[in-house]
XYZ file of C-alpha atoms in Angstrom:
398
model
C 20.971 15.226 8.562
C 22.540 12.493 5.836
C 20.399 9.543 6.695
C 22.043 5.926 6.087
C 19.757 3.507 4.646
C 22.271 0.660 3.648
C 22.457 -0.306 7.736
C 19.949 -3.004 9.051
C 18.707 -2.423 12.232
C 18.542 -5.679 14.131
C 14.591 -6.478 14.948
C 14.462 -10.151 16.050
C 15.191 -8.287 19.377
C 11.996 -5.657 18.895
C 9.035 -7.783 18.731
C 8.846 -7.752 15.212
C 6.149 -8.807 12.953
C 7.949 -9.041 9.108
C 11.194 -10.855 11.542
C 9.626 -13.406 13.709
C 6.724 -14.944 12.326
C 9.584 -16.604 10.230
C 13.154 -19.132 11.342
C 16.121 -16.751 12.351
C 17.964 -18.418 8.533
C 15.179 -16.594 6.607
C 14.861 -12.877 4.955
C 11.798 -11.437 5.331
C 11.002 -9.273 2.483
C 7.207 -10.079 2.609
C 4.776 -7.576 4.869
C 4.808 -3.408 4.441
C 7.374 -2.800 6.167
C 9.712 -1.230 5.667
C 14.182 -2.138 7.488
C 14.867 1.555 7.650
C 14.469 3.652 10.630
C 11.792 6.654 10.739
C 13.037 10.192 10.523
C 15.041 11.545 13.920
C 12.036 14.115 14.646
C 9.757 11.314 14.268
C 12.155 9.544 17.045
C 12.712 12.662 19.084
C 8.884 14.291 19.091
C 8.008 10.656 21.177
C 10.456 10.763 23.047
C 9.870 14.094 24.625
C 6.100 13.064 24.839
C 7.328 9.641 26.343
C 9.796 12.118 28.812
C 6.122 13.643 29.540
C 5.480 10.509 31.119
C 1.197 10.948 30.759
C 0.056 9.232 28.540
C -4.051 9.313 29.366
C -6.828 9.113 26.280
C -6.497 11.928 22.987
C -9.170 13.308 21.928
C -10.989 11.243 19.246
C -11.557 11.034 15.409
C -13.020 13.975 15.508
C -11.679 15.257 17.793
C -9.915 18.422 18.414
C -5.925 18.779 17.188
C -5.979 21.573 15.298
C -2.307 22.365 14.318
C -2.836 17.955 12.616
C -5.711 19.057 10.768
C -4.558 22.061 9.352
C -0.714 20.888 8.948
C -2.916 18.165 5.976
C -5.340 20.087 4.590
C -2.203 22.231 3.638
C -0.028 19.199 2.725
C -2.847 17.798 0.592
C -2.786 21.472 -1.518
C 0.591 21.676 -1.977
C 1.171 18.630 -3.357
C -2.464 17.563 -5.864
C -3.799 21.542 -5.623
C -6.334 19.137 -3.605
C -8.590 21.655 -1.104
C -10.447 19.840 1.819
C -11.257 22.034 4.765
C -10.132 20.755 8.794
C -13.531 18.747 9.510
C -13.629 17.002 6.342
C -10.458 15.087 8.839
C -10.896 12.128 10.617
C -8.472 10.913 12.123
C -8.156 6.600 12.897
C -6.131 3.107 14.476
C -5.584 2.523 10.301
C -7.085 1.787 6.732
C -7.787 -1.384 7.251
C -10.424 -0.477 10.004
C -11.222 1.954 7.834
C -12.212 0.199 5.021
C -13.497 -2.253 6.635
C -15.826 0.470 8.477
C -16.987 1.704 4.951
C -18.072 -2.317 3.858
C -19.938 -1.788 7.177
C -21.616 1.734 6.218
C -22.653 1.489 2.146
C -22.718 -2.565 1.303
C -25.070 -5.324 2.515
C -25.888 -8.720 1.603
C -28.164 -7.156 -0.878
C -25.176 -4.158 -3.151
C -22.601 -5.574 -2.999
C -18.446 -4.552 -2.593
C -16.119 -3.867 -5.609
C -12.465 -4.836 -6.209
C -10.454 -5.266 -8.616
C -8.027 -8.296 -8.081
C -5.222 -9.136 -8.122
C -5.373 -6.354 -5.334
C -3.969 -6.080 -1.355
C -5.558 -9.125 0.544
C -7.724 -6.847 3.463
C -9.085 -5.757 0.515
C -10.084 -8.953 -1.797
C -11.857 -9.651 1.638
C -13.159 -7.114 3.260
C -16.309 -7.674 1.909
C -16.433 -11.334 2.796
C -14.609 -10.201 6.887
C -17.517 -7.558 6.882
C -20.139 -10.190 6.500
C -21.066 -7.984 2.829
C -21.333 -9.781 -0.148
C -18.322 -8.917 -3.151
C -18.185 -8.562 -6.527
C -14.959 -8.619 -8.864
C -13.383 -7.136 -11.719
C -10.297 -8.772 -12.432
C -7.408 -6.222 -13.947
C -5.671 -6.593 -17.393
C -2.014 -7.661 -17.403
C -0.637 -6.853 -20.425
C 2.881 -8.293 -22.535
C 5.123 -6.084 -20.747
C 3.948 -7.090 -16.869
C 1.981 -3.326 -16.348
C -1.790 -3.819 -15.541
C -4.529 -2.032 -16.688
C -8.519 -2.018 -16.132
C -10.634 -3.961 -18.415
C -13.117 -1.638 -18.863
C -16.169 -4.024 -20.093
C -15.457 -6.321 -16.801
C -15.367 -3.192 -14.518
C -18.333 -1.850 -16.519
C -20.708 -5.126 -16.615
C -20.185 -5.186 -12.760
C -22.461 -2.286 -12.408
C -25.556 -4.382 -13.961
C -25.925 -5.738 -9.833
C -26.362 -3.666 -6.956
C -23.345 -2.320 -5.847
C -22.929 -0.468 -2.913
C -19.157 0.350 -2.907
C -15.731 0.342 -4.348
C -12.953 -0.510 -3.499
C -10.454 1.103 -4.938
C -6.566 1.112 -4.004
C -4.074 3.471 -5.666
C -1.528 2.616 -5.865
C -2.213 0.126 -6.937
C -0.438 -3.041 -4.083
C 0.502 -5.361 -5.307
C 1.228 -4.101 -8.668
C 2.792 -1.012 -7.921
C 0.316 0.673 -10.800
C -0.392 4.970 -10.069
C -4.122 5.520 -11.824
C -3.881 8.201 -14.818
C -6.826 11.044 -14.571
C -8.570 9.485 -17.333
C -8.854 6.046 -16.069
C -9.466 7.564 -12.364
C -12.513 9.891 -13.788
C -13.728 6.995 -16.615
C -14.394 4.904 -12.693
C -15.317 7.207 -10.900
C -18.055 8.402 -13.395
C -19.579 5.162 -13.068
C -19.813 5.121 -9.657
C -21.290 8.346 -10.504
C -23.994 7.112 -12.456
C -24.814 4.179 -10.530
C -24.457 5.409 -7.242
C -22.128 4.027 -5.609
C -20.290 5.550 -2.710
C -16.072 5.435 -4.047
C -13.713 4.073 -0.848
C -9.476 5.056 -1.698
C -7.083 3.395 -0.507
C -4.628 5.992 -1.231
C -2.163 4.644 1.461
C 1.046 4.570 -0.898
C 0.559 8.075 -2.044
C 3.805 9.367 -1.115
C 6.561 6.379 -2.561
C 6.531 7.810 -6.319
C 9.636 7.227 -8.680
C 10.573 9.779 -10.755
C 7.920 10.895 -13.519
C 5.189 9.307 -11.619
C 2.105 12.279 -10.262
C -0.709 10.521 -7.118
C -3.849 12.185 -7.895
C -6.218 12.039 -5.334
C -9.636 10.720 -7.289
C -11.178 12.883 -4.902
C -9.401 15.626 -6.368
C -10.989 15.698 -9.876
C -13.705 17.430 -9.615
C -16.319 18.357 -6.311
C -19.283 16.276 -7.315
C -16.625 12.912 -7.480
C -15.266 14.098 -3.729
C -18.841 14.546 -2.619
C -18.495 10.745 -3.210
C -15.600 9.862 -1.760
C -13.871 8.202 1.481
C -10.185 8.648 0.799
C -7.501 7.058 3.502
C -3.980 8.067 3.268
C -1.509 7.543 6.604
C 1.731 8.602 7.550
C 3.130 4.350 7.757
C 3.893 3.473 5.153
C 5.385 6.556 4.039
C 7.163 7.033 7.218
C 7.832 3.811 8.599
C 4.886 4.198 11.327
C 3.162 1.201 11.110
C 3.203 0.017 14.847
C 1.898 3.331 15.504
C -1.603 2.956 14.052
C -2.408 6.260 12.378
C -4.277 6.998 9.810
C -7.578 9.853 8.139
C -10.132 9.716 6.133
C -11.003 12.805 4.039
C -14.518 12.788 3.510
C -15.933 16.173 1.944
C -19.598 15.673 1.876
C -20.932 15.518 5.408
C -23.758 13.635 4.751
C -21.087 10.739 3.968
C -19.206 11.428 6.782
C -22.162 11.433 8.965
C -23.465 7.939 7.744
C -19.883 6.527 8.336
C -18.939 7.790 11.764
C -21.803 6.736 12.660
C -21.211 2.700 11.570
C -18.023 3.282 13.681
C -19.723 3.549 16.754
C -18.570 0.912 19.230
C -15.930 -0.233 17.483
C -13.468 2.581 16.574
C -13.698 4.813 19.446
C -10.050 5.678 20.382
C -6.721 7.024 19.345
C -2.777 6.405 19.815
C -1.179 9.058 21.899
C 1.750 8.345 20.263
C 0.597 7.457 16.440
C -0.600 11.100 16.426
C 2.353 12.488 18.022
C 4.714 10.393 15.342
C 2.186 11.834 12.527
C 2.838 15.399 13.179
C 5.830 14.922 13.501
C 6.412 13.415 10.523
C 4.699 15.444 8.219
C 5.795 18.611 9.644
C 9.414 17.965 9.733
C 10.157 14.885 7.989
C 10.789 15.605 4.338
C 13.822 15.888 3.981
C 14.269 12.322 5.231
C 11.121 11.394 2.903
C 12.588 12.537 0.073
C 16.167 10.874 0.501
C 14.606 7.982 0.745
C 13.474 7.827 -2.366
C 16.448 8.784 -4.281
C 17.438 5.042 -1.889
C 13.803 3.176 -3.232
C 14.170 4.471 -7.330
C 17.567 3.364 -6.758
C 17.302 0.028 -5.495
C 14.062 -0.432 -7.311
C 16.004 0.072 -10.762
C 19.317 -2.547 -9.420
C 16.131 -5.135 -8.895
C 14.969 -5.052 -11.786
C 18.231 -5.707 -13.653
C 18.628 -7.882 -11.521
C 15.662 -10.347 -12.341
C 15.652 -9.526 -15.548
C 19.209 -11.429 -16.446
C 19.672 -13.151 -13.224
C 16.539 -14.861 -12.141
C 15.658 -17.019 -15.518
C 12.030 -16.794 -16.000
C 10.504 -14.587 -13.767
C 9.521 -11.004 -14.919
C 8.674 -7.608 -13.447
C 7.990 -4.777 -14.074
C 8.974 -1.476 -12.866
C 7.058 -0.156 -9.825
C 4.874 2.963 -10.537
C 4.782 3.668 -6.964
C 5.413 1.319 -3.477
C 7.896 -0.411 -2.668
C 6.599 -3.907 -3.621
C 7.604 -5.222 -6.526
C 5.196 -7.780 -8.159
C 7.232 -10.934 -9.487
C 6.166 -13.283 -12.429
C 7.516 -16.817 -11.878
C 5.183 -18.507 -14.776
C 7.605 -19.043 -16.772
C 10.935 -20.722 -14.352
C 11.176 -24.430 -14.440
C 9.374 -24.207 -10.614
C 8.049 -27.212 -10.236
C 4.960 -25.683 -7.036
C 4.099 -22.759 -5.590
C 6.753 -20.366 -6.278
C 6.201 -18.375 -2.681
C 6.615 -21.544 -1.048
C 9.943 -23.275 -2.963
C 11.473 -20.082 -2.266
C 11.315 -20.118 1.485
C 11.972 -23.845 1.747
C 15.233 -23.443 -1.482
C 16.373 -20.182 -0.838
C 14.985 -19.282 3.186
C 13.530 -15.923 1.308
C 10.304 -15.544 2.669
C 8.004 -13.574 0.238
C 3.738 -13.088 -0.056
C 2.339 -15.717 -2.314
C 0.607 -14.434 -5.487
C -2.706 -15.834 -4.633
C -3.083 -14.156 -1.712
C -4.195 -11.452 -3.519
C -7.155 -13.140 -5.966
C -7.602 -13.599 -9.256
C -4.458 -12.947 -11.559
C -2.037 -14.181 -8.487
C -1.841 -17.282 -9.679
C 2.580 -18.317 -9.942
C 3.463 -15.040 -8.970
C 4.988 -13.235 -5.238
C 5.311 -9.879 -3.821
C 8.868 -8.771 -2.971
C 9.508 -5.784 -0.988
C 12.417 -3.977 -1.208
C 11.768 -1.410 1.600
C 15.558 -2.431 3.074
C 19.055 -2.338 2.909
C 20.901 -2.560 -0.074
C 23.067 -5.725 1.210
C 20.188 -7.856 2.330
C 18.250 -7.364 -0.768
C 21.388 -8.361 -3.062
C 21.848 -11.827 -0.340
C 18.241 -12.251 -1.044
C 18.752 -12.182 -4.995
C 21.629 -14.152 -4.761
C 19.784 -17.291 -2.578
C 16.941 -17.020 -5.313
C 19.749 -16.814 -8.093
C 20.786 -20.158 -6.940
C 18.011 -22.462 -5.856
C 16.104 -21.337 -9.375
C 19.660 -22.520 -11.002
C 19.397 -26.004 -9.728
C 15.868 -26.879 -10.837
C 16.188 -28.273 -13.898
C 15.907 -26.350 -17.237
C 12.799 -26.841 -19.493
C 13.180 -27.274 -23.454
C 12.824 -24.611 -25.261
C 9.486 -25.527 -26.809
C 8.811 -25.469 -23.280
C 9.923 -22.556 -22.193
C 8.219 -20.672 -24.524
C 4.428 -22.747 -24.177
C-alpha cells in the first residue's frame, strides 16, 4: 500500500508528551518521536490482540516468543551478515533502562563509564543516575560540521579504570554512522583494557543513501564476546510508547552477569510491545522503505533551507536518524538559541547543552514530521532570526 506521510495526525488529544509539553501555539520538533502513524500491519496486529480481550503476563526477557527471536536472528543476518543465536537475544522494556542496567553490572565508583559527548542526554548522565563514576572523551567537530573521534583523548581516557564504554551508533544528536575502521579501533582499545562495550544502536535502520550500519559486535567473535548491543523497533517503526527493545549478548557469562543485575528491576515485558515488534519486523518493511525515501527528501530540504534561509545557522547532513544538529553560534541570537526559538518563533527544539560538552550554542531538531509542519516551523525560525539586529561583517567572522 502507499503510505501518506504528509498528513499530520491530531496528537494533542492522544496523551502525547511531544505535543502536550508546550503551549498549543508551539510547534514541537524536540523529542525523538515521529508524527507518522505506524505501519498498518502493526495497527492490525494490535487490534487483533485487543479483541482477544485477555492481557495476562507474557513470558519474561529470556522467555519464549521463539518466532520473534528467530525473526530477529534472520534480520540481523540479512541486514548485517551478523550471525547470532536465539538465546543471545534478551527482550527488555527499553534501551534507556538497558544501558543503565549495563552500568550497574559493569561499572562502579572505582571503574567508570566512558561516554563521547555531545551525546544523547540519558547516555551522558547514565553514570550519575546509576551512582557510578563517569569519564568523557569528547568528539571533535570538523570545519564541515561533521564529527570524528579524537583518538588521543579517547586513548587517554583509559589511563584511569574504566568498566564500561557506552557507544551511541548511529550517534544521537550528530547523526553520525561510525565506519568499520573507527569501530574496530574503539573495540580493540576496549579489549586491551578489558572494558565491556554497551552499544546503543536504536537508530540503526534509519540510514540514508550511501550509508551502512555496522554493529560493532559484528566485526569479529572476540569483539562480540565483549559487547552488549541494544536495538529496538521503537524509532524505526515509531513504536516508542509501546516500550519494547532487545539486547544481543552472545557471551553467556556476560549475559548472565547482565541479567543478574536486573533482578527485581526489569522483571516484565509489555504484551502490546511484543505484539507490535513481531508485526513490524515481519510485515513493516514496505512502510519503512517508503519512510526512508520521505525522510531523505525532507532532510535534503531542511539542509537547503538552513543553508540559504537561516542566517548564521549551520548543519551537516545527518547520515542517519531523523535528527538535525543545528549550530547557531554564528547567528546574532543574544541568548540561548533553544530559548530564543521557543520564545520568538514558538518552535520547541532541544537545547544543545543537555548533550554535554560541545553542545553549547547548538539545538537539535526532529524532522520526522510531515513536510508542511516542518516548513511552518522553519519559516517561523527564519522570521525570528530576521528580526534580530545584524552583526557587522568583522564580528560575524570573529
